[in-house]
GROMACS .gro file of C-alpha atoms in nm:
model
  511
    1ALA     CA    1 -16.736  13.042  -3.782
    2SER     CA    2 -16.912  12.984  -4.113
    3ALA     CA    3 -16.607  12.805  -4.254
    4SER     CA    4 -16.590  12.569  -3.955
    5ARG     CA    5 -16.964  12.489  -3.981
    6VAL     CA    6 -16.926  12.422  -4.351
    7ALA     CA    7 -16.634  12.189  -4.282
    8GLN     CA    8 -16.826  12.001  -4.013
    9ALA     CA    9 -17.132  11.960  -4.234
   10THR     CA   10 -16.922  11.849  -4.528
   11GLN     CA   11 -16.746  11.591  -4.314
   12LEU     CA   12 -17.077  11.463  -4.178
   13ILE     CA   13 -17.234  11.439  -4.523
   14ASN     CA   14 -16.929  11.263  -4.673
   15ALA     CA   15 -16.915  11.011  -4.387
   16SER     CA   16 -17.282  10.931  -4.418
   17TYR     CA   17 -17.262  10.905  -4.796
   18HIS     CA   18 -16.979  10.654  -4.786
   19THR     CA   19 -17.156  10.433  -4.532
   20GLN     CA   20 -17.519  10.473  -4.644
   21PRO     CA   21 -17.570  10.655  -4.973
   22CYS     CA   22 -17.940  10.718  -4.900
   23LEU     CA   23 -17.843  10.965  -4.622
   24PRO     CA   24 -18.078  10.823  -4.356
   25PHE     CA   25 -17.951  11.072  -4.099
   26LEU     CA   26 -18.139  11.342  -4.287
   27LYS     CA   27 -18.461  11.196  -4.143
   28ASP     CA   28 -18.361  11.358  -3.817
   29LEU     CA   29 -18.523  11.701  -3.825
   30LYS     CA   30 -18.248  11.885  -3.640
   31LYS     CA   31 -17.974  11.738  -3.859
   32ARG     CA   32 -18.175  11.808  -4.173
   33ASN     CA   33 -18.230  12.174  -4.079
   34TYR     CA   34 -17.861  12.202  -3.989
   35CYS     CA   35 -17.756  12.067  -4.328
   36LEU     CA   36 -18.003  12.291  -4.511
   37GLU     CA   37 -17.857  12.590  -4.334
   38VAL     CA   38 -17.507  12.480  -4.432
   39PHE     CA   39 -17.610  12.428  -4.793
   40PHE     CA   40 -17.753  12.780  -4.788
   41LEU     CA   41 -17.423  12.920  -4.662
   42LEU     CA   42 -17.234  12.723  -4.927
   43PHE     CA   43 -17.469  12.855  -5.191
   44GLN     CA   44 -17.421  13.215  -5.085
   45ALA     CA   45 -17.044  13.163  -5.077
   46VAL     CA   46 -17.052  13.029  -5.435
   47ILE     CA   47 -17.262  13.329  -5.548
   48LYS     CA   48 -17.024  13.573  -5.385
   49GLU     CA   49 -16.724  13.402  -5.543
   50GLN     CA   50 -16.889  13.401  -5.886
   51LEU     CA   51 -16.975  13.772  -5.865
   52GLN     CA   52 -16.617  13.852  -5.768
   53GLU     CA   53 -16.479  13.656  -6.063
   54THR     CA   54 -16.714  13.824  -6.313
   55GLN     CA   55 -16.690  14.169  -6.152
   56GLY     CA   56 -17.062  14.165  -6.076
   57LEU     CA   57 -17.174  14.084  -6.432
   58CYS     CA   58 -17.296  13.725  -6.384
   59GLU     CA   59 -17.668  13.754  -6.454
   60TYR     CA   60 -17.766  13.420  -6.305
   61ALA     CA   61 -17.577  13.481  -5.980
   62ILE     CA   62 -17.742  13.823  -5.942
   63TYR     CA   63 -18.081  13.669  -6.021
   64VAL     CA   64 -18.044  13.401  -5.752
   65GLN     CA   65 -17.912  13.652  -5.499
   66ALA     CA   66 -18.219  13.870  -5.565
   67LEU     CA   67 -18.448  13.571  -5.502
   68ILE     CA   68 -18.269  13.508  -5.172
   69PHE     CA   69 -18.314  13.871  -5.068
   70ARG     CA   70 -18.687  13.847  -5.146
   71LEU     CA   71 -18.723  13.531  -4.938
   72GLU     CA   72 -18.550  13.709  -4.651
   73GLY     CA   73 -18.793  14.002  -4.680
   74ASN     CA   74 -18.547  14.249  -4.830
   75ILE     CA   75 -18.779  14.351  -5.114
   76GLN     CA   76 -18.605  14.678  -5.204
   77GLU     CA   77 -18.265  14.508  -5.234
   78SER     CA   78 -18.416  14.232  -5.448
   79LEU     CA   79 -18.578  14.495  -5.673
   80GLU     CA   80 -18.243  14.665  -5.734
   81LEU     CA   81 -18.076  14.334  -5.824
   82PHE     CA   82 -18.359  14.232  -6.058
   83GLN     CA   83 -18.333  14.571  -6.226
   84THR     CA   84 -17.963  14.499  -6.276
   85CYS     CA   85 -18.056  14.168  -6.440
   86ALA     CA   86 -18.300  14.351  -6.667
   87VAL     CA   87 -18.023  14.589  -6.772
   88LEU     CA   88 -17.784  14.301  -6.843
   89SER     CA   89 -18.049  14.112  -7.044
   90PRO     CA   90 -18.319  14.357  -7.161
   91GLN     CA   91 -18.488  14.103  -7.391
   92CYS     CA   92 -18.555  13.854  -7.112
   93ALA     CA   93 -18.920  13.861  -7.002
   94ASP     CA   94 -18.845  13.669  -6.683
   95ASN     CA   95 -18.627  13.949  -6.550
   96LEU     CA   96 -18.902  14.205  -6.612
   97LYS     CA   97 -19.156  13.977  -6.444
   98GLN     CA   98 -18.939  13.962  -6.134
   99VAL     CA   99 -18.898  14.340  -6.133
  100ALA     CA  100 -19.275  14.379  -6.156
  101ARG     CA  101 -19.323  14.123  -5.880
  102SER     CA  102 -19.097  14.318  -5.646
  103LEU     CA  103 -19.282  14.640  -5.728
  104PHE     CA  104 -19.609  14.463  -5.652
  105LEU     CA  105 -19.479  14.346  -5.314
  106LEU     CA  106 -19.377  14.705  -5.238
  107GLY     CA  107 -19.735  14.818  -5.310
  108LYS     CA  108 -19.643  15.004  -5.630
  109HIS     CA  109 -19.919  14.853  -5.840
  110LYS     CA  110 -19.923  15.110  -6.121
  111ALA     CA  111 -19.548  15.076  -6.173
  112ALA     CA  112 -19.585  14.697  -6.166
  113ILE     CA  113 -19.852  14.715  -6.437
  114GLU     CA  114 -19.621  14.917  -6.660
  115VAL     CA  115 -19.340  14.664  -6.622
  116TYR     CA  116 -19.576  14.371  -6.678
  117ASN     CA  117 -19.697  14.536  -7.000
  118GLU     CA  118 -19.335  14.563  -7.116
  119ALA     CA  119 -19.285  14.195  -7.036
  120ALA     CA  120 -19.603  14.108  -7.227
  121LYS     CA  121 -19.455  14.265  -7.539
  122LEU     CA  122 -19.166  14.019  -7.517
  123ASN     CA  123 -19.387  13.717  -7.447
  124GLN     CA  124 -19.754  13.747  -7.543
  125LYS     CA  125 -19.844  13.388  -7.453
  126ASP     CA  126 -19.738  13.393  -7.090
  127TRP     CA  127 -20.046  13.329  -6.873
  128GLU     CA  128 -19.860  13.437  -6.561
  129ILE     CA  129 -19.820  13.791  -6.692
  130CYS     CA  130 -20.194  13.819  -6.762
  131HIS     CA  131 -20.278  13.673  -6.424
  132ASN     CA  132 -20.051  13.912  -6.236
  133LEU     CA  133 -20.183  14.208  -6.434
  134GLY     CA  134 -20.532  14.107  -6.327
  135VAL     CA  135 -20.425  14.093  -5.961
  136CYS     CA  136 -20.269  14.440  -5.988
  137TYR     CA  137 -20.590  14.580  -6.136
  138ILE     CA  138 -20.787  14.424  -5.849
  139TYR     CA  139 -20.580  14.620  -5.598
  140LEU     CA  140 -20.644  14.936  -5.801
  141LYS     CA  141 -21.020  14.848  -5.798
  142GLN     CA  142 -21.032  14.845  -6.178
  143PHE     CA  143 -21.240  14.530  -6.188
  144ASN     CA  144 -21.331  14.536  -6.559
  145LYS     CA  145 -20.966  14.542  -6.666
  146ALA     CA  146 -20.887  14.278  -6.405
  147GLN     CA  147 -21.155  14.046  -6.544
  148ASP     CA  148 -21.024  14.092  -6.899
  149GLN     CA  149 -20.670  14.000  -6.797
  150LEU     CA  150 -20.779  13.700  -6.590
  151HIS     CA  151 -20.995  13.570  -6.874
  152ASN     CA  152 -20.693  13.606  -7.106
  153ALA     CA  153 -20.489  13.406  -6.856
  154LEU     CA  154 -20.751  13.129  -6.852
  155HIS     CA  155 -20.758  13.130  -7.232
  156LEU     CA  156 -20.381  13.076  -7.241
  157ASN     CA  157 -20.361  12.824  -6.956
  158ARG     CA  158 -20.618  12.725  -6.695
  159HIS     CA  159 -20.505  12.744  -6.332
  160ASP     CA  160 -20.688  12.716  -6.000
  161LEU     CA  161 -20.543  13.042  -5.873
  162THR     CA  162 -20.680  13.237  -6.169
  163TYR     CA  163 -21.030  13.101  -6.105
  164ILE     CA  164 -21.000  13.197  -5.739
  165MET     CA  165 -20.901  13.556  -5.820
  166LEU     CA  166 -21.178  13.588  -6.079
  167GLY     CA  167 -21.430  13.465  -5.823
  168LYS     CA  168 -21.301  13.717  -5.569
  169ILE     CA  169 -21.368  13.999  -5.815
  170HIS     CA  170 -21.737  13.902  -5.833
  171LEU     CA  171 -21.747  13.877  -5.453
  172LEU     CA  172 -21.600  14.225  -5.425
  173GLU     CA  173 -21.872  14.346  -5.661
  174GLY     CA  174 -22.135  14.166  -5.455
  175ASP     CA  175 -22.242  13.936  -5.738
  176LEU     CA  176 -22.276  13.598  -5.568
  177ASP     CA  177 -22.438  13.429  -5.866
  178LYS     CA  178 -22.145  13.501  -6.100
  179ALA     CA  179 -21.898  13.408  -5.827
  180ILE     CA  180 -22.070  13.072  -5.785
  181GLU     CA  181 -22.065  13.020  -6.162
  182ILE     CA  182 -21.689  13.081  -6.171
  183TYR     CA  183 -21.622  12.850  -5.877
  184GLU     CA  184 -21.840  12.579  -6.035
  185LYS     CA  185 -21.622  12.592  -6.348
  186ALA     CA  186 -21.313  12.584  -6.127
  187VAL     CA  187 -21.437  12.273  -5.945
  188GLU     CA  188 -21.503  12.102  -6.280
  189PHE     CA  189 -21.145  12.179  -6.379
  190SER     CA  190 -20.994  12.081  -6.043
  191PRO     CA  191 -21.240  11.861  -5.852
  192GLU     CA  192 -20.994  11.776  -5.573
  193ASN     CA  193 -20.904  12.134  -5.477
  194THR     CA  194 -21.032  12.165  -5.121
  195GLU     CA  195 -21.006  12.544  -5.119
  196LEU     CA  196 -21.238  12.571  -5.418
  197LEU     CA  197 -21.482  12.318  -5.273
  198THR     CA  198 -21.489  12.493  -4.936
  199THR     CA  199 -21.539  12.837  -5.089
  200LEU     CA  200 -21.820  12.712  -5.311
  201GLY     CA  201 -21.988  12.544  -5.014
  202LEU     CA  202 -21.965  12.867  -4.813
  203LEU     CA  203 -22.123  13.066  -5.094
  204TYR     CA  204 -22.417  12.826  -5.112
  205LEU     CA  205 -22.437  12.856  -4.735
  206GLN     CA  206 -22.472  13.232  -4.767
  207LEU     CA  207 -22.764  13.188  -5.004
  208GLY     CA  208 -22.931  12.935  -4.775
  209ILE     CA  209 -22.899  12.648  -5.026
  210TYR     CA  210 -22.797  12.401  -4.761
  211GLN     CA  211 -22.810  12.083  -4.967
  212LYS     CA  212 -22.549  12.198  -5.218
  213ALA     CA  213 -22.346  12.360  -4.943
  214PHE     CA  214 -22.335  12.034  -4.748
  215GLU     CA  215 -22.243  11.845  -5.066
  216HIS     CA  216 -21.941  12.060  -5.149
  217LEU     CA  217 -21.825  12.089  -4.789
  218GLY     CA  218 -21.852  11.711  -4.758
  219ASN     CA  219 -21.638  11.665  -5.070
  220ALA     CA  220 -21.378  11.903  -4.925
  221LEU     CA  221 -21.365  11.699  -4.604
  222THR     CA  222 -21.336  11.378  -4.807
  223TYR     CA  223 -21.012  11.501  -4.966
  224ASP     CA  224 -20.888  11.679  -4.653
  225PRO     CA  225 -21.047  11.563  -4.324
  226THR     CA  226 -20.850  11.831  -4.132
  227ASN     CA  227 -20.982  12.126  -4.335
  228TYR     CA  228 -21.086  12.350  -4.048
  229LYS     CA  229 -21.284  12.593  -4.264
  230ALA     CA  230 -21.506  12.314  -4.394
  231ILE     CA  231 -21.546  12.167  -4.044
  232LEU     CA  232 -21.638  12.509  -3.904
  233ALA     CA  233 -21.893  12.565  -4.180
  234THR     CA  234 -22.043  12.219  -4.126
  235GLY     CA  235 -22.072  12.290  -3.755
  236SER     CA  236 -22.247  12.617  -3.824
  237MET     CA  237 -22.501  12.432  -4.038
  238MET     CA  238 -22.571  12.201  -3.744
  239GLN     CA  239 -22.602  12.509  -3.526
  240THR     CA  240 -22.849  12.662  -3.770
  241HIS     CA  241 -23.079  12.365  -3.722
  242GLU     CA  242 -23.039  12.398  -3.343
  243ASP     CA  243 -22.835  12.080  -3.310
  244PHE     CA  244 -22.599  12.249  -3.069
  245ASP     CA  245 -22.432  11.941  -2.920
  246VAL     CA  246 -22.325  11.809  -3.262
  247ALA     CA  247 -22.205  12.156  -3.358
  248LEU     CA  248 -21.995  12.179  -3.041
  249THR     CA  249 -21.841  11.842  -3.127
  250LYS     CA  250 -21.736  11.981  -3.466
  251TYR     CA  251 -21.598  12.296  -3.307
  252ARG     CA  252 -21.389  12.088  -3.067
  253VAL     CA  253 -21.203  11.947  -3.368
  254VAL     CA  254 -21.149  12.296  -3.510
  255ALA     CA  255 -21.021  12.424  -3.175
  256CYS     CA  256 -20.728  12.181  -3.198
  257ALA     CA  257 -20.624  12.325  -3.536
  258VAL     CA  258 -20.696  12.698  -3.486
  259PRO     CA  259 -20.746  12.768  -3.115
  260GLU     CA  260 -20.723  13.144  -3.166
  261SER     CA  261 -20.999  13.173  -3.428
  262PRO     CA  262 -21.252  13.453  -3.353
  263PRO     CA  263 -21.531  13.293  -3.564
  264LEU     CA  264 -21.482  12.966  -3.376
  265TRP     CA  265 -21.530  13.120  -3.031
  266ASN     CA  266 -21.814  13.335  -3.160
  267ASN     CA  267 -21.997  13.024  -3.281
  268ILE     CA  268 -21.925  12.832  -2.961
  269GLY     CA  269 -22.064  13.125  -2.763
  270MET     CA  270 -22.384  13.130  -2.967
  271CYS     CA  271 -22.418  12.752  -2.921
  272PHE     CA  272 -22.421  12.809  -2.545
  273PHE     CA  273 -22.666  13.093  -2.600
  274GLY     CA  274 -22.895  12.853  -2.783
  275LYS     CA  275 -22.861  12.609  -2.492
  276LYS     CA  276 -22.952  12.900  -2.256
  277LYS     CA  277 -22.614  12.886  -2.084
  278TYR     CA  278 -22.569  13.259  -2.090
  279VAL     CA  279 -22.264  13.292  -1.864
  280ALA     CA  280 -22.069  13.044  -2.078
  281ALA     CA  281 -22.191  13.227  -2.390
  282ILE     CA  282 -22.060  13.560  -2.263
  283SER     CA  283 -21.727  13.403  -2.167
  284CYS     CA  284 -21.674  13.261  -2.517
  285LEU     CA  285 -21.793  13.579  -2.688
  286LYS     CA  286 -21.558  13.786  -2.472
  287ARG     CA  287 -21.270  13.568  -2.589
  288ALA     CA  288 -21.380  13.615  -2.951
  289ASN     CA  289 -21.400  13.989  -2.891
  290TYR     CA  290 -21.047  13.986  -2.745
  291LEU     CA  291 -20.919  13.811  -3.058
  292ALA     CA  292 -21.116  14.035  -3.298
  293PRO     CA  293 -21.209  14.360  -3.120
  294PHE     CA  294 -21.331  14.529  -3.439
  295ASP     CA  295 -21.571  14.256  -3.552
  296TRP     CA  296 -21.920  14.406  -3.528
  297LYS     CA  297 -22.095  14.068  -3.538
  298ILE     CA  298 -21.928  13.957  -3.215
  299LEU     CA  299 -22.023  14.288  -3.053
  300TYR     CA  300 -22.379  14.240  -3.181
  301ASN     CA  301 -22.399  13.897  -3.021
  302LEU     CA  302 -22.260  14.026  -2.692
  303GLY     CA  303 -22.523  14.298  -2.690
  304LEU     CA  304 -22.795  14.045  -2.761
  305VAL     CA  305 -22.688  13.809  -2.482
  306HIS     CA  306 -22.673  14.095  -2.231
  307LEU     CA  307 -23.020  14.206  -2.340
  308THR     CA  308 -23.146  13.854  -2.278
  309MET     CA  309 -22.992  13.862  -1.930
  310GLN     CA  310 -23.153  14.205  -1.870
  311GLN     CA  311 -22.811  14.367  -1.832
  312TYR     CA  312 -22.914  14.671  -2.029
  313ALA     CA  313 -22.614  14.896  -1.958
  314SER     CA  314 -22.371  14.630  -2.087
  315ALA     CA  315 -22.599  14.567  -2.384
  316PHE     CA  316 -22.596  14.940  -2.464
  317HIS     CA  317 -22.214  14.939  -2.449
  318PHE     CA  318 -22.167  14.654  -2.696
  319LEU     CA  319 -22.448  14.760  -2.932
  320SER     CA  320 -22.308  15.113  -2.949
  321ALA     CA  321 -21.967  14.971  -3.038
  322ALA     CA  322 -22.126  14.753  -3.307
  323ILE     CA  323 -22.303  15.055  -3.456
  324ASN     CA  324 -21.970  15.238  -3.483
  325PHE     CA  325 -21.843  14.960  -3.710
  326GLN     CA  326 -22.173  14.891  -3.891
  327PRO     CA  327 -22.365  15.221  -3.896
  328LYS     CA  328 -22.605  15.124  -4.174
  329MET     CA  329 -22.775  14.824  -4.012
  330GLY     CA  330 -23.121  14.915  -3.886
  331GLU     CA  331 -23.158  14.611  -3.661
  332LEU     CA  332 -22.868  14.732  -3.445
  333TYR     CA  333 -23.048  15.061  -3.381
  334MET     CA  334 -23.365  14.871  -3.291
  335LEU     CA  335 -23.189  14.663  -3.026
  336LEU     CA  336 -23.012  14.975  -2.900
  337ALA     CA  337 -23.354  15.137  -2.864
  338VAL     CA  338 -23.475  14.836  -2.663
  339ALA     CA  339 -23.182  14.880  -2.425
  340LEU     CA  340 -23.243  15.254  -2.396
  341THR     CA  341 -23.611  15.196  -2.327
  342ASN     CA  342 -23.524  14.966  -2.039
  343LEU     CA  343 -23.274  15.225  -1.916
  344GLU     CA  344 -23.565  15.474  -1.913
  345ASP     CA  345 -23.406  15.699  -2.175
  346THR     CA  346 -23.717  15.741  -2.387
  347GLU     CA  347 -23.603  16.031  -2.601
  348ASN     CA  348 -23.288  15.862  -2.721
  349ALA     CA  349 -23.484  15.540  -2.770
  350LYS     CA  350 -23.718  15.726  -3.005
  351ARG     CA  351 -23.419  15.861  -3.199
  352ALA     CA  352 -23.274  15.511  -3.229
  353TYR     CA  353 -23.607  15.372  -3.352
  354ALA     CA  354 -23.640  15.655  -3.605
  355GLU     CA  355 -23.294  15.574  -3.741
  356ALA     CA  356 -23.378  15.203  -3.752
  357VAL     CA  357 -23.696  15.274  -3.951
  358ARG     CA  358 -23.498  15.493  -4.191
  359LEU     CA  359 -23.233  15.228  -4.255
  360ASP     CA  360 -23.442  14.907  -4.252
  361LYS     CA  361 -23.714  14.907  -4.516
  362CYS     CA  362 -23.805  14.538  -4.487
  363ASN     CA  363 -23.813  14.427  -4.123
  364PRO     CA  364 -24.163  14.477  -3.976
  365LEU     CA  365 -24.035  14.412  -3.625
  366VAL     CA  366 -23.869  14.755  -3.618
  367ASN     CA  367 -24.202  14.929  -3.676
  368LEU     CA  368 -24.378  14.702  -3.426
  369ASN     CA  369 -24.136  14.781  -3.144
  370TYR     CA  370 -24.144  15.150  -3.229
  371ALA     CA  371 -24.524  15.146  -3.225
  372VAL     CA  372 -24.521  14.980  -2.879
  373LEU     CA  373 -24.295  15.252  -2.741
  374LEU     CA  374 -24.506  15.532  -2.890
  375TYR     CA  375 -24.824  15.375  -2.756
  376ASN     CA  376 -24.681  15.353  -2.405
  377GLN     CA  377 -24.587  15.720  -2.427
  378GLY     CA  378 -24.943  15.813  -2.525
  379GLU     CA  379 -24.856  15.901  -2.887
  380LYS     CA  380 -25.131  15.696  -3.044
  381ARG     CA  381 -25.119  15.866  -3.384
  382GLY     CA  382 -24.753  15.788  -3.420
  383ALA     CA  383 -24.811  15.436  -3.297
  384LEU     CA  384 -25.090  15.387  -3.550
  385ALA     CA  385 -24.868  15.513  -3.832
  386GLN     CA  386 -24.593  15.268  -3.738
  387TYR     CA  387 -24.844  14.985  -3.704
  388GLN     CA  388 -24.981  15.052  -4.052
  389GLU     CA  389 -24.628  15.063  -4.192
  390MET     CA  390 -24.562  14.727  -4.027
  391GLU     CA  391 -24.873  14.581  -4.191
  392LYS     CA  392 -24.752  14.699  -4.533
  393LYS     CA  393 -24.417  14.528  -4.484
  394VAL     CA  394 -24.583  14.207  -4.368
  395SER     CA  395 -24.809  14.206  -4.673
  396LEU     CA  396 -24.515  14.255  -4.908
  397LEU     CA  397 -24.321  13.974  -4.743
  398LYS     CA  398 -24.616  13.737  -4.761
  399ASP     CA  399 -24.665  13.816  -5.130
  400SER     CA  400 -24.298  13.773  -5.218
  401SER     CA  401 -24.224  13.454  -5.023
  402SER     CA  402 -24.382  13.189  -4.808
  403LEU     CA  403 -24.258  13.318  -4.473
  404GLU     CA  404 -24.390  13.225  -4.131
  405PHE     CA  405 -24.350  13.482  -3.857
  406ASP     CA  406 -24.273  13.414  -3.495
  407SER     CA  407 -24.578  13.350  -3.281
  408GLU     CA  408 -24.471  13.607  -3.019
  409MET     CA  409 -24.444  13.874  -3.285
  410VAL     CA  410 -24.788  13.789  -3.428
  411GLU     CA  411 -24.946  13.785  -3.082
  412MET     CA  412 -24.800  14.122  -2.991
  413ALA     CA  413 -24.907  14.274  -3.322
  414GLN     CA  414 -25.264  14.151  -3.267
  415LYS     CA  415 -25.278  14.292  -2.916
  416LEU     CA  416 -25.136  14.625  -3.023
  417GLY     CA  417 -25.380  14.644  -3.314
  418ALA     CA  418 -25.671  14.571  -3.086
  419ALA     CA  419 -25.550  14.832  -2.837
  420LEU     CA  420 -25.525  15.097  -3.107
  421GLN     CA  421 -25.871  15.015  -3.239
  422VAL     CA  422 -26.054  15.037  -2.904
  423GLY     CA  423 -25.887  15.357  -2.802
  424GLU     CA  424 -25.857  15.395  -2.424
  425ALA     CA  425 -25.950  15.034  -2.343
  426LEU     CA  426 -25.641  14.817  -2.329
  427VAL     CA  427 -25.699  14.463  -2.445
  428TRP     CA  428 -25.374  14.305  -2.324
  429THR     CA  429 -25.447  14.251  -1.958
  430LYS     CA  430 -25.270  14.044  -1.699
  431PRO     CA  431 -25.333  14.002  -1.327
  432VAL     CA  432 -25.098  14.224  -1.130
  433LYS     CA  433 -24.931  14.054  -0.836
  434ASP     CA  434 -24.818  14.377  -0.670
  435PRO     CA  435 -25.092  14.484  -0.425
  436LYS     CA  436 -24.978  14.844  -0.450
  437SER     CA  437 -25.068  14.864  -0.817
  438LYS     CA  438 -25.339  15.110  -0.901
  439GLN     CA  439 -25.673  14.991  -1.035
  440ARG     CA  440 -25.783  15.148  -1.361
  441THR     CA  441 -26.142  15.232  -1.444
  442MET     CA  442 -26.277  15.068  -1.754
  443SER     CA  443 -26.582  15.152  -1.960
  444THR     CA  444 -26.925  15.042  -1.842
  445ARG     CA  445 -26.915  14.748  -2.078
  446LYS     CA  446 -26.602  14.604  -1.915
  447SER     CA  447 -26.527  14.515  -1.557
  448ALA     CA  448 -26.236  14.675  -1.377
  449SER     CA  449 -25.911  14.478  -1.385
  450PHE     CA  450 -25.542  14.520  -1.312
  451GLN     CA  451 -25.347  14.579  -1.628
  452GLN     CA  452 -24.989  14.582  -1.746
  453PRO     CA  453 -24.906  14.863  -1.993
  454LEU     CA  454 -24.866  14.734  -2.344
  455GLY     CA  455 -24.500  14.709  -2.428
  456SER     CA  456 -24.354  14.724  -2.082
  457ASN     CA  457 -24.004  14.597  -2.009
  458GLN     CA  458 -24.111  14.235  -2.029
  459ALA     CA  459 -24.316  14.297  -2.341
  460LEU     CA  460 -24.029  14.473  -2.512
  461GLY     CA  461 -23.804  14.184  -2.421
  462GLN     CA  462 -24.046  13.947  -2.587
  463ALA     CA  463 -24.064  14.168  -2.895
  464MET     CA  464 -23.688  14.177  -2.910
  465SER     CA  465 -23.659  13.800  -2.888
  466SER     CA  466 -23.920  13.754  -3.158
  467ALA     CA  467 -23.674  13.904  -3.404
  468ALA     CA  468 -23.519  13.559  -3.413
  469ALA     CA  469 -23.801  13.438  -3.631
  470TYR     CA  470 -23.769  13.701  -3.899
  471ARG     CA  471 -23.507  13.742  -4.167
  472LYS     CA  472 -23.503  13.863  -4.524
  473LEU     CA  473 -23.422  13.593  -4.777
  474PRO     CA  474 -23.221  13.679  -5.088
  475SER     CA  475 -23.433  13.745  -5.392
  476GLY     CA  476 -23.486  13.446  -5.614
  477VAL     CA  477 -23.408  13.193  -5.339
  478GLU     CA  478 -23.685  12.991  -5.184
  479GLY     CA  479 -23.647  12.950  -4.812
  480PRO     CA  480 -23.777  12.675  -4.588
  481SER     CA  481 -24.136  12.678  -4.476
  482GLN     CA  482 -24.033  12.799  -4.131
  483LEU     CA  483 -23.768  13.061  -4.083
  484THR     CA  484 -23.432  12.932  -3.968
  485LYS     CA  485 -23.122  13.103  -3.838
  486PRO     CA  486 -22.847  13.156  -4.093
  487PRO     CA  487 -22.519  12.982  -4.022
  488SER     CA  488 -22.192  13.150  -3.957
  489LEU     CA  489 -21.947  13.198  -4.239
  490PRO     CA  490 -21.594  13.112  -4.137
  491LEU     CA  491 -21.453  13.218  -4.467
  492GLU     CA  492 -21.256  13.535  -4.404
  493PRO     CA  493 -21.396  13.810  -4.627
  494GLU     CA  494 -21.190  14.045  -4.834
  495PRO     CA  495 -21.153  14.392  -4.681
  496ALA     CA  496 -21.382  14.554  -4.938
  497VAL     CA  497 -21.652  14.287  -4.942
  498GLU     CA  498 -21.982  14.380  -4.786
  499ALA     CA  499 -22.153  14.110  -4.587
  500SER     CA  500 -22.400  13.961  -4.828
  501PRO     CA  501 -22.577  13.693  -4.621
  502THR     CA  502 -22.876  13.794  -4.417
  503LYS     CA  503 -22.867  13.775  -4.041
  504THR     CA  504 -23.112  13.725  -3.754
  505SER     CA  505 -23.133  13.898  -3.421
  506GLU     CA  506 -23.088  13.583  -3.219
  507GLN     CA  507 -22.786  13.441  -3.394
  508ILE     CA  508 -22.543  13.633  -3.612
  509ARG     CA  509 -22.226  13.437  -3.653
  510GLU     CA  510 -21.917  13.497  -3.870
  511LYS     CA  511 -21.782  13.457  -4.233
   0.00000   0.00000   0.00000
């Protein structure tokens, strides 16, 4: 069968060559793929014939056959053939590099490093060897050695890929400033590389430096208007500034390129959430959750939307799942406590608040909500302690940065403070519409009135929503005069990278 196909292809090629030497028929995709397949068969036949004539000692034929095996996914077979080449020509560094490459693809990084070191002895000025050594050290989490090797590679010959790997090391170490410095140098070296421009724009986006982020993302779109990562990041910036319709227009373009992107559907869902179209938001977030069931940010957003819709059991379900994947985020425990409070599980709500206070040392909203719960349970000493802790955090935040807190949060804090100061007399009063409500007796200085307990279900819902106006800015970065929601980060993180950007309760969208 192979011989007949080779004969047919040869006849077709010869006929076309004699009539039109430019081979115009190759513009037809099916014919081109057919001829490529035939050429591949011819090539393998020539290799087999050459190995038979040389009794398996033709180094070049073995080398090419090993490359073919690697392209087909037969890594172990390619390793054995490359090792044969290394035995036939032990002084050839290229053979050792291919052996090391096969070992690397098999996940044997230590063995690959040993072979690369042997190859380096034969050729000390090969940047590729240094680069690959650095990549192997990254997988072994030996970042110092990896940096040394990558810097040696850049000293020998500058390449975009080496800059990218060096920047990833700093991201794995959580050092955004050094990563940005590396990517800036890379962009100077290769100003038209859209991957570098997009990554640099995303890093500035994480730090909240929107002007530089928009500049680099715009440059990336100038060179590649179909770059979906840059489009997604630009849309998230629009979403950050609550321009949801423009953001949805951007996301519509991305949906044509990557319709199965979890960050895309997560962002679309939060756009609908911002437009108060909660059913559409849940639908999009459910699709994102289907595509990425282990992404805690999507679960967080689902919990938040269900809390907003007062579907507390569903909110508890998604927030609990998010905590399983992100157990060290205090804000998750706070929202879980809000759901438990509305489910009338006070004891577990207290435990969740205690854990949130232990984990989150900066967010005053955690202490405020905890104080409201304790006050409603009659534990005024505990409520006062949490209120004082909240005041300390607020003072520290005001001293360190020019932050403006949400008006709902400030109003609730003032009412709670007044209630704690006057003791039994509750200051936050509202007319009660229910005629069956009991009338409380006030002191002689105040007239009797119908009151709503401080921090009831509605009050807790308001406290929960006020978390949207608070977020911790990275140190050394000046934020806007009024707090804004951080954008999503469509850049897929490395498995070991911790999420460095800060997040709000109302809108947490992906990397």
